[in-house]
Short mmCIF file of C-alpha atoms and ligand atoms in Angstrom, two decimals:
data_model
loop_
_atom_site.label_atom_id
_atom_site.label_comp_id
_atom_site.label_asym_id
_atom_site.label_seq_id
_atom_site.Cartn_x
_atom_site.Cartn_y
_atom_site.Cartn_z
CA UNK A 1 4.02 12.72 10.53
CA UNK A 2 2.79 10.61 7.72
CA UNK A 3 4.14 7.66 6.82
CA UNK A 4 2.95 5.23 4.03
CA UNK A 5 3.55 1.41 2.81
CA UNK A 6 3.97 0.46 -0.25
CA UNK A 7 4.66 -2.91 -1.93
CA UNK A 8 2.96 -6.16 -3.77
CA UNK A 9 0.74 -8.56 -1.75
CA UNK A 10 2.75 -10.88 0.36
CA UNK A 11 5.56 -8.39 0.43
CA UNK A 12 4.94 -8.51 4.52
CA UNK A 13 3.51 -4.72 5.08
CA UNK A 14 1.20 -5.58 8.44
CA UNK A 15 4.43 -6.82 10.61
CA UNK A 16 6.15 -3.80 9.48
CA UNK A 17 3.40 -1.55 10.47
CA UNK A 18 2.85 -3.49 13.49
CA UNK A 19 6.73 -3.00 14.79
CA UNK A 20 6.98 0.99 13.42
CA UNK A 21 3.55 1.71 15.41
CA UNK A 22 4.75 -0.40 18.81
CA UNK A 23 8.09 1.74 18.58
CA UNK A 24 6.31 5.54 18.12
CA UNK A 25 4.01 4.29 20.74
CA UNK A 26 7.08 3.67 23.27
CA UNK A 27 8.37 6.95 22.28
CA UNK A 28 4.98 8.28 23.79
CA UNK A 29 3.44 9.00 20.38
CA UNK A 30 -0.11 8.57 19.51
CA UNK A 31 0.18 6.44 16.70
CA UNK A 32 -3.27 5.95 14.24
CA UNK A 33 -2.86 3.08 11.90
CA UNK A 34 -4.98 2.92 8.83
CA UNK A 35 -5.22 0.93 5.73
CA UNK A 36 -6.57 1.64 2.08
CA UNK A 37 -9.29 0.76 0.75
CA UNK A 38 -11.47 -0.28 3.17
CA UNK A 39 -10.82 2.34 6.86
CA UNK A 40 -14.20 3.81 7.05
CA UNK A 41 -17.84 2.60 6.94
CA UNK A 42 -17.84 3.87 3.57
CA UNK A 43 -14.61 2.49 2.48
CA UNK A 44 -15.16 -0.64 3.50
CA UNK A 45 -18.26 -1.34 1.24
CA UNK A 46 -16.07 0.18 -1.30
CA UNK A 47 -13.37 -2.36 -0.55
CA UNK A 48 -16.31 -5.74 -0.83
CA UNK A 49 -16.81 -4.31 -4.45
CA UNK A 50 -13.13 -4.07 -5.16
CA UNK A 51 -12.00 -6.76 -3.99
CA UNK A 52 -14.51 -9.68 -3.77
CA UNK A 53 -14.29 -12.06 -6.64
CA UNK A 54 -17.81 -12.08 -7.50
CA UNK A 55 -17.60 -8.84 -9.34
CA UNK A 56 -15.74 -10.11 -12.39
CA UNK A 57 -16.88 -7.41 -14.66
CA UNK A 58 -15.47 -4.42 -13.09
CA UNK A 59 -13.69 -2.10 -15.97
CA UNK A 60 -10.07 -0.20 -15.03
CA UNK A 61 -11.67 2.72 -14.90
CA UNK A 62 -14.48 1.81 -12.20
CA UNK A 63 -11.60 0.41 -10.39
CA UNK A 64 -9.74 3.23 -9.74
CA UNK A 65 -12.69 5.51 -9.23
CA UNK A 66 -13.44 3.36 -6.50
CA UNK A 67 -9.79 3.49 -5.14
CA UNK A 68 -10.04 7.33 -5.33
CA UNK A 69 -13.50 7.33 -4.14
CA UNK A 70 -12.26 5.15 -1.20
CA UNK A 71 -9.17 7.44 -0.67
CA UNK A 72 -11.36 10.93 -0.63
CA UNK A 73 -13.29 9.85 2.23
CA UNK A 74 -10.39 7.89 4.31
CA UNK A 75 -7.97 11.72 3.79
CA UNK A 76 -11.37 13.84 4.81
CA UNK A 77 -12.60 11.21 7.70
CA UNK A 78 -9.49 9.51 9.11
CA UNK A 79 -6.24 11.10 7.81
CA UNK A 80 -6.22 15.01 7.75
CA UNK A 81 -7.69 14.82 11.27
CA UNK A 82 -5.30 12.58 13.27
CA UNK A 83 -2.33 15.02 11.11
CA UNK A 84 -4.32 17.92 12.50
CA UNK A 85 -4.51 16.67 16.30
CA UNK A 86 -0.80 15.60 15.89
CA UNK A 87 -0.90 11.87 15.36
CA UNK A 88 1.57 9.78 13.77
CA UNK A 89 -0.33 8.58 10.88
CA UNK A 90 0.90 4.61 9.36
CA UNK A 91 -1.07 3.73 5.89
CA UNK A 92 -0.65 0.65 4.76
CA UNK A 93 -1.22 1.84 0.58
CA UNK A 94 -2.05 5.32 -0.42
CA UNK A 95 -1.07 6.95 -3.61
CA UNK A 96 1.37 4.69 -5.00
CA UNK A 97 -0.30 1.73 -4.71
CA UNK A 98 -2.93 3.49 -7.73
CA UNK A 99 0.88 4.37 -9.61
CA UNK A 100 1.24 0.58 -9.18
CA UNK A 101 -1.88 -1.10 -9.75
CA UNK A 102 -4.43 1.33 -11.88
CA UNK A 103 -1.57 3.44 -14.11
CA UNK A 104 1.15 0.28 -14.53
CA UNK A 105 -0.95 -2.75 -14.34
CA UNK A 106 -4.34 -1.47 -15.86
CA UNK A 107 -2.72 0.72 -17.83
CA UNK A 108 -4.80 3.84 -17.28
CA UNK A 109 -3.86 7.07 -18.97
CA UNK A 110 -1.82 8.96 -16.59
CA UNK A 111 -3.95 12.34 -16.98
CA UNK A 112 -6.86 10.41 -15.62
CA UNK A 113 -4.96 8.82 -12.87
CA UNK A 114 -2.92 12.10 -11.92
CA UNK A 115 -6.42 14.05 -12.00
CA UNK A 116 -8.56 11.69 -9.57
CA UNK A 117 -5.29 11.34 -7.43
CA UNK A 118 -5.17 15.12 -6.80
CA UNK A 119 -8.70 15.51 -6.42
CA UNK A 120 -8.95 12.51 -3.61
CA UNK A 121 -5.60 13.45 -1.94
CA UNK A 122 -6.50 16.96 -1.21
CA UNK A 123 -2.84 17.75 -0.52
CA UNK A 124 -2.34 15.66 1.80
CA UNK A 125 1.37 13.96 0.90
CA UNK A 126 3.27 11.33 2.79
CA UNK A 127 6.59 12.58 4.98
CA UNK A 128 7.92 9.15 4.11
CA UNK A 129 6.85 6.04 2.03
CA UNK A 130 8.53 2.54 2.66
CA UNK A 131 8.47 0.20 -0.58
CA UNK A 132 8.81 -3.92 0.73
CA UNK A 133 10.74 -4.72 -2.85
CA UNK A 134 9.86 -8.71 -3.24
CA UNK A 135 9.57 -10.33 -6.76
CA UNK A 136 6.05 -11.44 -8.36
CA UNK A 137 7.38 -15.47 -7.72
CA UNK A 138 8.71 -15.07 -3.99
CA UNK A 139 5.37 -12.61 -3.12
CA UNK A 140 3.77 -15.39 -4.60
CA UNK A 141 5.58 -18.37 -2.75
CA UNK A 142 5.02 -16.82 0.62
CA UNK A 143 0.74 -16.34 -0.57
CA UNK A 144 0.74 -20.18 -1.01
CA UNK A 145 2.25 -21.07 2.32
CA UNK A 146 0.13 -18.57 4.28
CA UNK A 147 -3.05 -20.17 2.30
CA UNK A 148 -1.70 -23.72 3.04
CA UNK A 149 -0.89 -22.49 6.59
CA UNK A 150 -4.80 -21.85 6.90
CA UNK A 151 -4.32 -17.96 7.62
CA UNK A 152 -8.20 -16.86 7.47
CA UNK A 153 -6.77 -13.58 5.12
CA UNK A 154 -5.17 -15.71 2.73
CA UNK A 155 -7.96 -18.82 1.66
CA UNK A 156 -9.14 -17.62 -1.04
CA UNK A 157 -7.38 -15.04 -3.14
CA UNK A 158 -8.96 -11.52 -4.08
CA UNK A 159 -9.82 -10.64 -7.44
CA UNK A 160 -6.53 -8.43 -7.33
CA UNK A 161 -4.97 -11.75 -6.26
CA UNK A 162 -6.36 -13.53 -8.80
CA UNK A 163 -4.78 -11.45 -11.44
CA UNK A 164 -1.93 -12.72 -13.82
CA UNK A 165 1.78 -13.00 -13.33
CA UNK A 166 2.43 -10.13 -15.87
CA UNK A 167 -0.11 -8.08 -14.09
CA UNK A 168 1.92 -8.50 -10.85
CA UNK A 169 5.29 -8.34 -12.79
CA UNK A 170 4.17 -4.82 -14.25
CA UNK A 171 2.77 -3.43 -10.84
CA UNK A 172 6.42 -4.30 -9.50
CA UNK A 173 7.79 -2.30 -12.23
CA UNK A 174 5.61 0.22 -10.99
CA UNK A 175 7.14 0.73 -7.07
CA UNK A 176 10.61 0.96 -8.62
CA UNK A 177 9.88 3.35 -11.26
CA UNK A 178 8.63 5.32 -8.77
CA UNK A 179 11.38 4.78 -5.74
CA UNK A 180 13.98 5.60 -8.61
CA UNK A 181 11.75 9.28 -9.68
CA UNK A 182 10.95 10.28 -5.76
CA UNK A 183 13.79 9.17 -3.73
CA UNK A 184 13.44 11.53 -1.47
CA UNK A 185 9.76 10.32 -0.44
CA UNK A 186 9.58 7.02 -0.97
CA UNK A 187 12.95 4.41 0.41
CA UNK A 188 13.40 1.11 -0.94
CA UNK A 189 13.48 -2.01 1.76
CA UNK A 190 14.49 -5.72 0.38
CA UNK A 191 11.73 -7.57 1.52
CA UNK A 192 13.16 -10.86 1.01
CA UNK A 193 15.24 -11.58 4.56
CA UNK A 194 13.65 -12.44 8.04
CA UNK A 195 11.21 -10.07 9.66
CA UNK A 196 14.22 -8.83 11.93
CA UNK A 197 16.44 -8.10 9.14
CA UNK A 198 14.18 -6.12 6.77
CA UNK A 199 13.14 -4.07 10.55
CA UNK A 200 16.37 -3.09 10.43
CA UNK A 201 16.33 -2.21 7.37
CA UNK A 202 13.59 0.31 7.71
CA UNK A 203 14.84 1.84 11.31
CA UNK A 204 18.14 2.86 9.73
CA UNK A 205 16.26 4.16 6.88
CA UNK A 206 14.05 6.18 8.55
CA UNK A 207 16.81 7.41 10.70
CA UNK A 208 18.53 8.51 7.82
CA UNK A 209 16.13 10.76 6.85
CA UNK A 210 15.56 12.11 10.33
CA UNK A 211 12.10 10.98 10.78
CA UNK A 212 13.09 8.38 13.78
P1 LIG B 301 -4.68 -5.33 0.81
O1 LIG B 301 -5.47 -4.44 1.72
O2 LIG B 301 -4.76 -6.76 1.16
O3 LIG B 301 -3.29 -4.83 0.60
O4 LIG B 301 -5.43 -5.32 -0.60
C1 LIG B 301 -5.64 -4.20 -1.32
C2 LIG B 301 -5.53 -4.54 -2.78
O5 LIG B 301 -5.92 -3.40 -3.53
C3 LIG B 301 -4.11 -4.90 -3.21
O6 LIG B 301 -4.13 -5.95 -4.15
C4 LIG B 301 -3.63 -3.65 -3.91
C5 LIG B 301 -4.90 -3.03 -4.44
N1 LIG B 301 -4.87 -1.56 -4.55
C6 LIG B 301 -4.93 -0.98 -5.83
O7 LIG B 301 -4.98 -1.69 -6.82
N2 LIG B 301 -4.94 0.38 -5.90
C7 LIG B 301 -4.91 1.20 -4.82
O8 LIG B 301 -4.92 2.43 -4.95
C8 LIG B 301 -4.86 0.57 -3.50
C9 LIG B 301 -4.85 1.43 -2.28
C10 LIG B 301 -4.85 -0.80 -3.43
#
């Protein structure tokens, strides 16, 4: 079972992940919980040149080379072989995250996009992908009161962070465009209530679809 995360910065993807991986684990699954980019020793140089501010001058197209550079080693080293042995696998970002970000923020031509996509993915396709829906300004709210709060992740924002509002606005776009094309993948969770109520949210989703 594979199971991805989807949804802007802020949007409150870790909890979630935390609570889905703490109930499979009760149900006696083995449970492997990864993240994009940055899950392997590879990746997570990849990640520093992503996402560290220094690097100003990095072009669209670098940036989602990297992503799919990122994501070809994290399917081949971490992914395909906790499906193989059985694991439930949780990603927080995979594929649509690139939609999102590289084809609806940047702007990238979707031939390029689609091609590096298939060529990192190898196949390998989520069961199940959980969108947090939360506009640019409350994703953006909840940033500032983690910074203020002091939370070590949030001091100092990434250079993805640092982007404009119309950036974020247009990545937003992105998830629904492509919850409305793929419902049957990808389910759409309000992201805006407590972290009990959008829980909920996602158990009766996924036992909708017969995955919990
Ligand atoms: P995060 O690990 O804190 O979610 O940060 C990852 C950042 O990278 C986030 O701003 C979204 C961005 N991203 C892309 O732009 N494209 C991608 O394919 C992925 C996986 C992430």
């Amino acid at each position: 079972m594979f199971i991805t995360f989807e949804g802007p910065d802020g949007s409150g993807k870790s909890t979630q992940i935390r609570k889905l991986s703490e109930y499979f684990a009760q149900q006696g699954y083995c449970v492997v919980v990864t993240n994009e980019p940055g899950d392997t020793q590879v990746g997570a140089q990849i990640r520093d040149l992503l996402l560290n501010p220094v690097y100003q001058g990095i072009t669209p197209e670098t940036e989602a080379l990297l992503y799919a550079a990122d994501r070809a080693q994290h399917v081949r080293q971490v992914i395909r072989p906790a499906l193989e042995a059985g694991h439930v696998v949780i990603c927080d970002r995979y594929i649509d995250s690139t939609i999102a970000y590289q084809y609806f923020g940047r702007q990238l031509p979707g031939d390029f996009i689609e091609c590096i996509t298939r060529q990192a993915i190898d196949g390998i396709m989520p069961d199940v992908t959980v969108v947090l829906e939360l506009s640019t300004e409350a994703a953006e709210r909840r940033f500032r009161r983690r910074a203020e709060e002091n939370q070590a992740d949030y001091s100092v924002p990434d250079r993805l962070e640092q982007e404009r509002m119309e950036f974020k606005d247009r990545v937003n776009e992105g998830f629904k465009y492509m919850a409305i094309h793929y419902p049957q993948r990808i389910m759409t969770v309000d992201a805006s209530g407590s972290i009990e109520e959008v829980w909920q949210q996602i158990l009766s989703g996924l036992r909708e679809r017969n995955i919990i």
